[in-house]
């Protein structure tokens, strides 16, 4: 029922900014914890950021802290990831994910906590 669709990826230069979006449908008014993950070729999917169901709390991986910002627009059922000062090591497929709340706080930095996933959008940062 829930469908997530990422968009906004592309090819940019190191130091540039990019915003990726995730449109959600089928939520039927439910509030979800939302997260961004990324996966580079040959590597495991890694946590990037999450935002609480209320939108009042955010948490970031150390690798992106201070450069990325996660936000959500409840009226439009859209999740955003603003990426500034991009580095080549940020190159990956970026996925958005949704999870019902109620798990321990630390659970949301792991992919297994999320029930729904988008198809991903490619972000490539050249040096």
Tab-separated table of C-alpha atoms in Angstrom:
chain	number	residue	atom	x	y	z
A	1	UNK	CA	0.000	0.000	0.000
A	2	UNK	CA	2.794	2.440	0.896
A	3	UNK	CA	4.956	3.484	-2.036
A	4	UNK	CA	8.108	5.599	-1.875
A	5	UNK	CA	9.686	7.208	-4.941
A	6	UNK	CA	13.024	9.022	-4.817
A	7	UNK	CA	14.017	11.745	-7.253
A	8	UNK	CA	16.578	14.510	-7.681
A	9	UNK	CA	19.779	12.514	-8.015
A	10	UNK	CA	22.379	13.381	-10.599
A	11	UNK	CA	26.000	14.111	-11.428
A	12	UNK	CA	27.657	17.004	-9.585
A	13	UNK	CA	31.120	18.327	-8.827
A	14	UNK	CA	32.813	18.064	-5.448
A	15	UNK	CA	31.739	20.966	-3.272
A	16	UNK	CA	28.368	21.309	-4.987
A	17	UNK	CA	24.942	20.945	-3.422
A	18	UNK	CA	22.071	18.669	-4.330
A	19	UNK	CA	18.664	17.873	-2.895
A	20	UNK	CA	17.040	14.495	-3.253
A	21	UNK	CA	13.347	14.025	-2.596
A	22	UNK	CA	11.140	11.122	-1.625
A	23	UNK	CA	7.449	11.247	-2.395
A	24	UNK	CA	5.216	8.944	-0.383
A	25	UNK	CA	1.796	7.620	-1.279
A	26	UNK	CA	-0.622	5.310	0.474
A	27	UNK	CA	0.227	6.592	3.948
A	28	UNK	CA	-3.473	7.065	4.687
A	29	UNK	CA	-2.684	9.591	7.389
A	30	UNK	CA	-0.215	7.386	9.255
A	31	UNK	CA	2.976	8.923	10.649
A	32	UNK	CA	6.237	7.115	9.998
A	33	UNK	CA	9.820	7.442	11.062
A	34	UNK	CA	11.632	8.224	7.817
A	35	UNK	CA	15.233	7.562	6.932
A	36	UNK	CA	17.798	7.992	4.190
A	37	UNK	CA	20.308	5.260	3.410
A	38	UNK	CA	22.925	4.964	0.700
A	39	UNK	CA	24.793	2.151	-0.976
A	40	UNK	CA	27.931	2.333	-3.092
A	41	UNK	CA	29.005	-0.509	-5.417
A	42	UNK	CA	30.498	-3.400	-3.487
A	43	UNK	CA	29.587	-1.879	-0.129
A	44	UNK	CA	26.888	-2.446	2.435
A	45	UNK	CA	23.897	-0.169	2.658
A	46	UNK	CA	24.706	2.485	5.229
A	47	UNK	CA	22.634	4.813	7.336
A	48	UNK	CA	22.658	8.496	6.417
A	49	UNK	CA	19.925	10.258	8.392
A	50	UNK	CA	16.538	9.785	10.001
A	51	UNK	CA	13.697	12.014	11.125
A	52	UNK	CA	11.101	11.224	13.759
A	53	UNK	CA	7.444	10.602	12.999
A	54	UNK	CA	6.634	14.030	14.428
A	55	UNK	CA	9.393	15.721	12.448
A	56	UNK	CA	10.834	17.199	15.642
A	57	UNK	CA	13.941	15.050	15.955
A	58	UNK	CA	16.732	14.279	13.498
A	59	UNK	CA	19.866	12.170	13.621
A	60	UNK	CA	22.804	11.906	11.235
A	61	UNK	CA	25.673	9.595	10.489
A	62	UNK	CA	29.013	11.091	11.486
A	63	UNK	CA	30.142	11.046	7.862
A	64	UNK	CA	27.466	13.556	6.804
A	65	UNK	CA	26.896	15.538	10.000
A	66	UNK	CA	27.100	19.264	9.351
A	67	UNK	CA	26.758	18.822	5.587
A	68	UNK	CA	23.404	17.082	5.094
A	69	UNK	CA	19.972	18.018	6.409
A	70	UNK	CA	16.884	15.813	6.498
A	71	UNK	CA	13.421	17.343	6.561
A	72	UNK	CA	9.837	16.462	5.759
A	73	UNK	CA	6.713	18.184	4.516
A	74	UNK	CA	3.681	16.470	6.004
A	75	UNK	CA	1.223	18.378	3.827
A	76	UNK	CA	2.913	17.051	0.686
A	77	UNK	CA	3.951	13.648	2.089
A	78	UNK	CA	7.492	14.366	0.969
A	79	UNK	CA	10.873	13.671	2.551
A	80	UNK	CA	13.963	15.700	1.633
A	81	UNK	CA	17.696	15.329	1.965
A	82	UNK	CA	19.651	18.523	1.369
A	83	UNK	CA	23.278	17.700	0.633
A	84	UNK	CA	25.903	20.447	0.768
A	85	UNK	CA	29.686	20.361	0.339
A	86	UNK	CA	29.432	17.064	-1.487
A	87	UNK	CA	32.463	14.805	-1.637
A	88	UNK	CA	33.334	11.985	-4.042
A	89	UNK	CA	32.825	9.515	-1.193
A	90	UNK	CA	29.156	10.568	-1.086
A	91	UNK	CA	28.665	8.823	-4.431
A	92	UNK	CA	26.019	6.132	-3.983
A	93	UNK	CA	22.454	5.155	-4.652
A	94	UNK	CA	20.321	6.965	-2.108
A	95	UNK	CA	17.244	5.233	-0.717
A	96	UNK	CA	14.437	6.545	1.408
A	97	UNK	CA	12.668	4.291	3.868
A	98	UNK	CA	9.701	4.380	6.212
A	99	UNK	CA	9.038	2.631	9.496
A	100	UNK	CA	6.229	2.668	11.988
A	101	UNK	CA	7.376	4.209	15.247
A	102	UNK	CA	7.734	2.355	18.520
A	103	UNK	CA	11.181	0.794	18.246
A	104	UNK	CA	14.102	1.783	20.496
A	105	UNK	CA	15.745	5.032	19.409
A	106	UNK	CA	18.944	3.405	18.195
A	107	UNK	CA	17.064	0.926	15.985
A	108	UNK	CA	16.435	3.510	13.282
A	109	UNK	CA	20.049	3.669	12.167
A	110	UNK	CA	19.712	0.091	10.884
A	111	UNK	CA	17.999	-0.912	7.656
A	112	UNK	CA	16.112	-3.762	9.323
A	113	UNK	CA	14.005	-1.232	11.242
A	114	UNK	CA	12.318	0.018	8.071
A	115	UNK	CA	9.318	-1.611	6.469
A	116	UNK	CA	9.035	0.304	3.193
A	117	UNK	CA	11.730	1.301	0.713
A	118	UNK	CA	11.996	3.321	-2.456
A	119	UNK	CA	13.821	2.252	-5.598
A	120	UNK	CA	16.746	4.604	-5.053
A	121	UNK	CA	18.218	7.555	-6.910
A	122	UNK	CA	21.832	7.766	-8.079
A	123	UNK	CA	24.058	10.540	-6.756
A	124	UNK	CA	27.488	10.828	-8.356
A	125	UNK	CA	30.077	13.343	-7.144
A	126	UNK	CA	33.117	13.889	-9.344
A	127	UNK	CA	36.426	15.285	-8.108
